[in-house]
mmCIF file of C-alpha atoms and ligand atoms in Angstrom:
data_model
loop_
_atom_site.group_PDB
_atom_site.id
_atom_site.type_symbol
_atom_site.label_atom_id
_atom_site.label_comp_id
_atom_site.label_asym_id
_atom_site.label_seq_id
_atom_site.Cartn_x
_atom_site.Cartn_y
_atom_site.Cartn_z
ATOM 1 C CA UNK U 1 -0.191 -0.234 -0.241
ATOM 2 C CA UNK U 2 1.085 3.287 -1.165
ATOM 3 C CA UNK U 3 -1.254 5.566 0.786
ATOM 4 C CA UNK U 4 -1.088 5.674 4.488
ATOM 5 C CA UNK U 5 -3.643 5.361 6.996
ATOM 6 C CA UNK U 6 -4.468 9.189 7.473
ATOM 7 C CA UNK U 7 -5.463 9.381 3.297
ATOM 8 C CA UNK U 8 -7.293 6.424 3.645
ATOM 9 C CA UNK U 9 -9.464 8.323 6.627
ATOM 10 C CA UNK U 10 -9.483 11.630 4.586
ATOM 11 C CA UNK U 11 -10.486 9.707 1.048
ATOM 12 C CA UNK U 12 -13.474 7.972 2.936
ATOM 13 C CA UNK U 13 -14.187 11.570 4.730
ATOM 14 C CA UNK U 14 -14.389 12.935 0.785
ATOM 15 C CA UNK U 15 -16.614 9.437 -0.427
ATOM 16 C CA UNK U 16 -19.693 10.875 2.217
ATOM 17 C CA UNK U 17 -19.805 14.132 1.000
ATOM 18 C CA UNK U 18 -20.935 12.757 -2.726
ATOM 19 C CA UNK U 19 -24.238 10.847 -3.903
ATOM 20 C CA UNK U 20 -22.368 10.046 -7.049
ATOM 21 C CA UNK U 21 -19.080 8.039 -5.806
ATOM 22 C CA UNK U 22 -17.554 8.891 -8.727
ATOM 23 C CA UNK U 23 -17.952 13.293 -8.355
ATOM 24 C CA UNK U 24 -14.810 12.066 -4.895
ATOM 25 C CA UNK U 25 -12.463 10.966 -7.645
ATOM 26 C CA UNK U 26 -10.818 14.701 -7.810
ATOM 27 C CA UNK U 27 -10.738 15.483 -3.823
ATOM 28 C CA UNK U 28 -9.277 11.948 -3.511
ATOM 29 C CA UNK U 29 -6.184 12.289 -6.114
ATOM 30 C CA UNK U 30 -5.947 15.939 -4.049
ATOM 31 C CA UNK U 31 -5.487 13.920 -0.821
ATOM 32 C CA UNK U 32 -3.386 11.235 -2.171
ATOM 33 C CA UNK U 33 -0.660 13.956 -4.078
ATOM 34 C CA UNK U 34 -0.253 15.667 -0.929
ATOM 35 C CA UNK U 35 0.702 12.805 0.732
ATOM 36 C CA UNK U 36 3.286 11.235 -1.859
ATOM 37 C CA UNK U 37 3.993 14.446 -4.061
ATOM 38 C CA UNK U 38 3.442 12.251 -7.322
ATOM 39 C CA UNK U 39 0.764 10.268 -9.154
ATOM 40 C CA UNK U 40 0.864 6.846 -10.353
ATOM 41 C CA UNK U 41 -1.009 3.757 -11.845
ATOM 42 C CA UNK U 42 -0.822 1.604 -7.797
ATOM 43 C CA UNK U 43 -2.311 4.938 -6.741
ATOM 44 C CA UNK U 44 -5.007 4.886 -9.437
ATOM 45 C CA UNK U 45 -5.871 1.547 -8.126
ATOM 46 C CA UNK U 46 -5.640 1.953 -4.367
ATOM 47 C CA UNK U 47 -8.076 5.012 -4.618
ATOM 48 C CA UNK U 48 -10.549 2.563 -7.123
ATOM 49 C CA UNK U 49 -10.756 0.062 -4.263
ATOM 50 C CA UNK U 50 -11.313 2.672 -1.468
ATOM 51 C CA UNK U 51 -13.774 4.530 -3.686
ATOM 52 C CA UNK U 52 -15.150 0.733 -5.409
ATOM 53 C CA UNK U 53 -14.933 2.478 -8.884
ATOM 54 C CA UNK U 54 -13.352 1.229 -11.792
ATOM 55 C CA UNK U 55 -9.284 1.722 -12.132
ATOM 56 C CA UNK U 56 -9.688 3.399 -15.601
ATOM 57 C CA UNK U 57 -11.928 6.207 -14.151
ATOM 58 C CA UNK U 58 -9.657 7.392 -11.573
ATOM 59 C CA UNK U 59 -6.762 6.942 -14.044
ATOM 60 C CA UNK U 60 -8.444 9.122 -16.613
ATOM 61 C CA UNK U 61 -9.272 11.883 -14.645
ATOM 62 C CA UNK U 62 -5.611 11.971 -13.391
ATOM 63 C CA UNK U 63 -4.152 12.410 -16.747
ATOM 64 C CA UNK U 64 -6.884 15.425 -17.857
ATOM 65 C CA UNK U 65 -4.997 17.191 -14.835
ATOM 66 C CA UNK U 66 -1.720 18.685 -15.211
ATOM 67 C CA UNK U 67 -2.119 19.830 -11.097
ATOM 68 C CA UNK U 68 -1.346 15.835 -10.814
ATOM 69 C CA UNK U 69 2.186 15.411 -11.527
ATOM 70 C CA UNK U 70 2.901 11.305 -12.556
ATOM 71 C CA UNK U 71 6.395 11.151 -11.197
ATOM 72 C CA UNK U 72 8.311 12.658 -8.639
ATOM 73 C CA UNK U 73 8.655 16.229 -8.537
ATOM 74 C CA UNK U 74 10.845 19.010 -6.855
ATOM 75 C CA UNK U 75 9.452 20.672 -3.518
ATOM 76 C CA UNK U 76 7.807 23.308 -5.279
ATOM 77 C CA UNK U 77 5.972 22.575 -9.055
ATOM 78 C CA UNK U 78 6.087 25.551 -11.370
ATOM 79 C CA UNK U 79 3.066 25.955 -14.515
ATOM 80 C CA UNK U 80 3.837 28.042 -16.647
ATOM 81 C CA UNK U 81 0.805 29.460 -18.868
ATOM 82 C CA UNK U 82 1.546 29.040 -22.008
ATOM 83 C CA UNK U 83 -1.883 29.728 -23.843
ATOM 84 C CA UNK U 84 -3.018 32.564 -26.112
ATOM 85 C CA UNK U 85 -3.445 35.815 -22.991
ATOM 86 C CA UNK U 86 0.132 34.726 -21.079
ATOM 87 C CA UNK U 87 1.681 34.028 -24.282
ATOM 88 C CA UNK U 88 0.900 37.647 -25.383
ATOM 89 C CA UNK U 89 2.116 38.951 -22.305
ATOM 90 C CA UNK U 90 5.424 37.250 -22.538
ATOM 91 C CA UNK U 91 5.443 33.421 -21.161
ATOM 92 C CA UNK U 92 7.879 32.268 -23.789
ATOM 93 C CA UNK U 93 10.279 34.712 -22.435
ATOM 94 C CA UNK U 94 9.252 33.967 -18.866
ATOM 95 C CA UNK U 95 9.730 30.209 -19.624
ATOM 96 C CA UNK U 96 13.317 31.005 -20.718
ATOM 97 C CA UNK U 97 14.124 33.332 -17.864
ATOM 98 C CA UNK U 98 13.010 30.636 -15.168
ATOM 99 C CA UNK U 99 15.132 28.254 -17.367
ATOM 100 C CA UNK U 100 17.943 30.285 -17.183
ATOM 101 C CA UNK U 101 17.514 30.953 -13.147
ATOM 102 C CA UNK U 102 16.548 27.266 -12.057
ATOM 103 C CA UNK U 103 19.795 25.967 -14.723
ATOM 104 C CA UNK U 104 17.138 23.621 -15.829
ATOM 105 C CA UNK U 105 14.628 22.917 -19.262
ATOM 106 C CA UNK U 106 11.026 22.055 -19.116
ATOM 107 C CA UNK U 107 10.180 19.012 -17.505
ATOM 108 C CA UNK U 108 13.267 19.293 -15.571
ATOM 109 C CA UNK U 109 14.195 18.938 -11.519
ATOM 110 C CA UNK U 110 16.703 21.637 -10.441
ATOM 111 C CA UNK U 111 19.704 20.228 -8.987
ATOM 112 C CA UNK U 112 18.863 20.882 -5.719
ATOM 113 C CA UNK U 113 15.632 19.152 -5.829
ATOM 114 C CA UNK U 114 13.279 22.422 -4.997
ATOM 115 C CA UNK U 115 11.941 23.263 -8.447
ATOM 116 C CA UNK U 116 10.220 21.235 -10.916
ATOM 117 C CA UNK U 117 9.229 23.745 -13.923
ATOM 118 C CA UNK U 118 6.635 22.242 -16.626
ATOM 119 C CA UNK U 119 4.127 24.295 -18.866
ATOM 120 C CA UNK U 120 1.013 24.038 -18.647
ATOM 121 C CA UNK U 121 -2.662 25.302 -20.733
ATOM 122 C CA UNK U 122 -4.551 27.989 -19.703
ATOM 123 C CA UNK U 123 -4.849 27.764 -15.871
ATOM 124 C CA UNK U 124 -8.065 30.405 -16.027
ATOM 125 C CA UNK U 125 -6.298 33.884 -14.774
ATOM 126 C CA UNK U 126 -6.371 35.182 -18.325
ATOM 127 C CA UNK U 127 -6.617 39.021 -16.855
ATOM 128 C CA UNK U 128 -4.076 38.538 -14.731
ATOM 129 C CA UNK U 129 -1.215 37.047 -17.715
ATOM 130 C CA UNK U 130 1.413 36.500 -16.999
ATOM 131 C CA UNK U 131 0.918 33.719 -15.035
ATOM 132 C CA UNK U 132 1.809 30.701 -12.836
ATOM 133 C CA UNK U 133 1.132 28.850 -10.652
ATOM 134 C CA UNK U 134 3.622 27.174 -7.884
ATOM 135 C CA UNK U 135 2.207 24.254 -6.238
ATOM 136 C CA UNK U 136 -1.755 25.605 -4.764
ATOM 137 C CA UNK U 137 -0.854 29.697 -5.397
ATOM 138 C CA UNK U 138 -1.212 31.832 -8.283
ATOM 139 C CA UNK U 139 1.366 34.293 -9.337
ATOM 140 C CA UNK U 140 -0.720 37.222 -11.780
ATOM 141 C CA UNK U 141 1.002 39.509 -13.215
ATOM 142 C CA UNK U 142 4.496 38.803 -13.514
ATOM 143 C CA UNK U 143 7.722 40.659 -14.498
ATOM 144 C CA UNK U 144 10.884 38.580 -13.635
ATOM 145 C CA UNK U 145 11.727 40.656 -10.856
ATOM 146 C CA UNK U 146 8.777 39.898 -9.094
ATOM 147 C CA UNK U 147 9.785 35.861 -10.541
ATOM 148 C CA UNK U 148 13.222 36.727 -8.737
ATOM 149 C CA UNK U 149 11.435 37.484 -5.244
ATOM 150 C CA UNK U 150 8.785 34.638 -5.757
ATOM 151 C CA UNK U 151 12.092 32.000 -5.787
ATOM 152 C CA UNK U 152 14.014 33.681 -2.988
ATOM 153 C CA UNK U 153 11.463 33.718 -0.952
ATOM 154 C CA UNK U 154 10.960 30.420 -1.683
ATOM 155 C CA UNK U 155 14.131 28.638 -1.291
ATOM 156 C CA UNK U 156 14.518 31.060 1.984
ATOM 157 C CA UNK U 157 11.240 29.763 3.403
ATOM 158 C CA UNK U 158 12.479 26.464 1.785
ATOM 159 C CA UNK U 159 15.762 26.490 4.602
ATOM 160 C CA UNK U 160 13.739 27.845 7.204
ATOM 161 C CA UNK U 161 11.308 25.146 6.469
ATOM 162 C CA UNK U 162 8.359 28.347 6.980
ATOM 163 C CA UNK U 163 5.541 28.758 4.906
ATOM 164 C CA UNK U 164 6.410 31.275 1.791
ATOM 165 C CA UNK U 165 5.326 35.014 2.458
ATOM 166 C CA UNK U 166 3.324 35.654 -0.990
HETATM 167 S S1 FES J 201 -4.585 32.396 -20.981
HETATM 168 FE FE1 FES J 201 -3.165 31.928 -18.664
HETATM 169 S S2 FES J 201 -4.143 31.986 -17.427
HETATM 170 FE FE2 FES J 201 -5.231 31.820 -19.666
#
């Protein structure tokens, strides 16, 4: 078993909030992702057993969302929106800047294991483009200076074991 007792209890708790079991898939995937840091076939299988629904329904739902990494990622997952509004306002340049700053390419994790960088489709914050999502948080109306501050803050809070102030 990959999921621990706490995660299983949380998933069971989510289940009772929904009359249709498959409505609990996304909350269950979120719980699993918070525990493990990423998802895989074994986790889909465990969730399907807990929710008593077909494995494929869990796997299909997970495959649709970039917010659920399918392989191990760094401590912080940086998702850069590269869709139309963000692209028009400099997403490509921000991606290049992040690649340069972190010393990695899209899809890679920094050597210190702090950051994984990916680009994703629209995150629904087009009026605040360009924007990125890091873990559960949105960072909007970005500039290179703002990115510098965000990364510095995340590095510092990771070193001190504190929450980011952003
Ligand atoms: S295009 Fe980037 S948030 Fe919509």
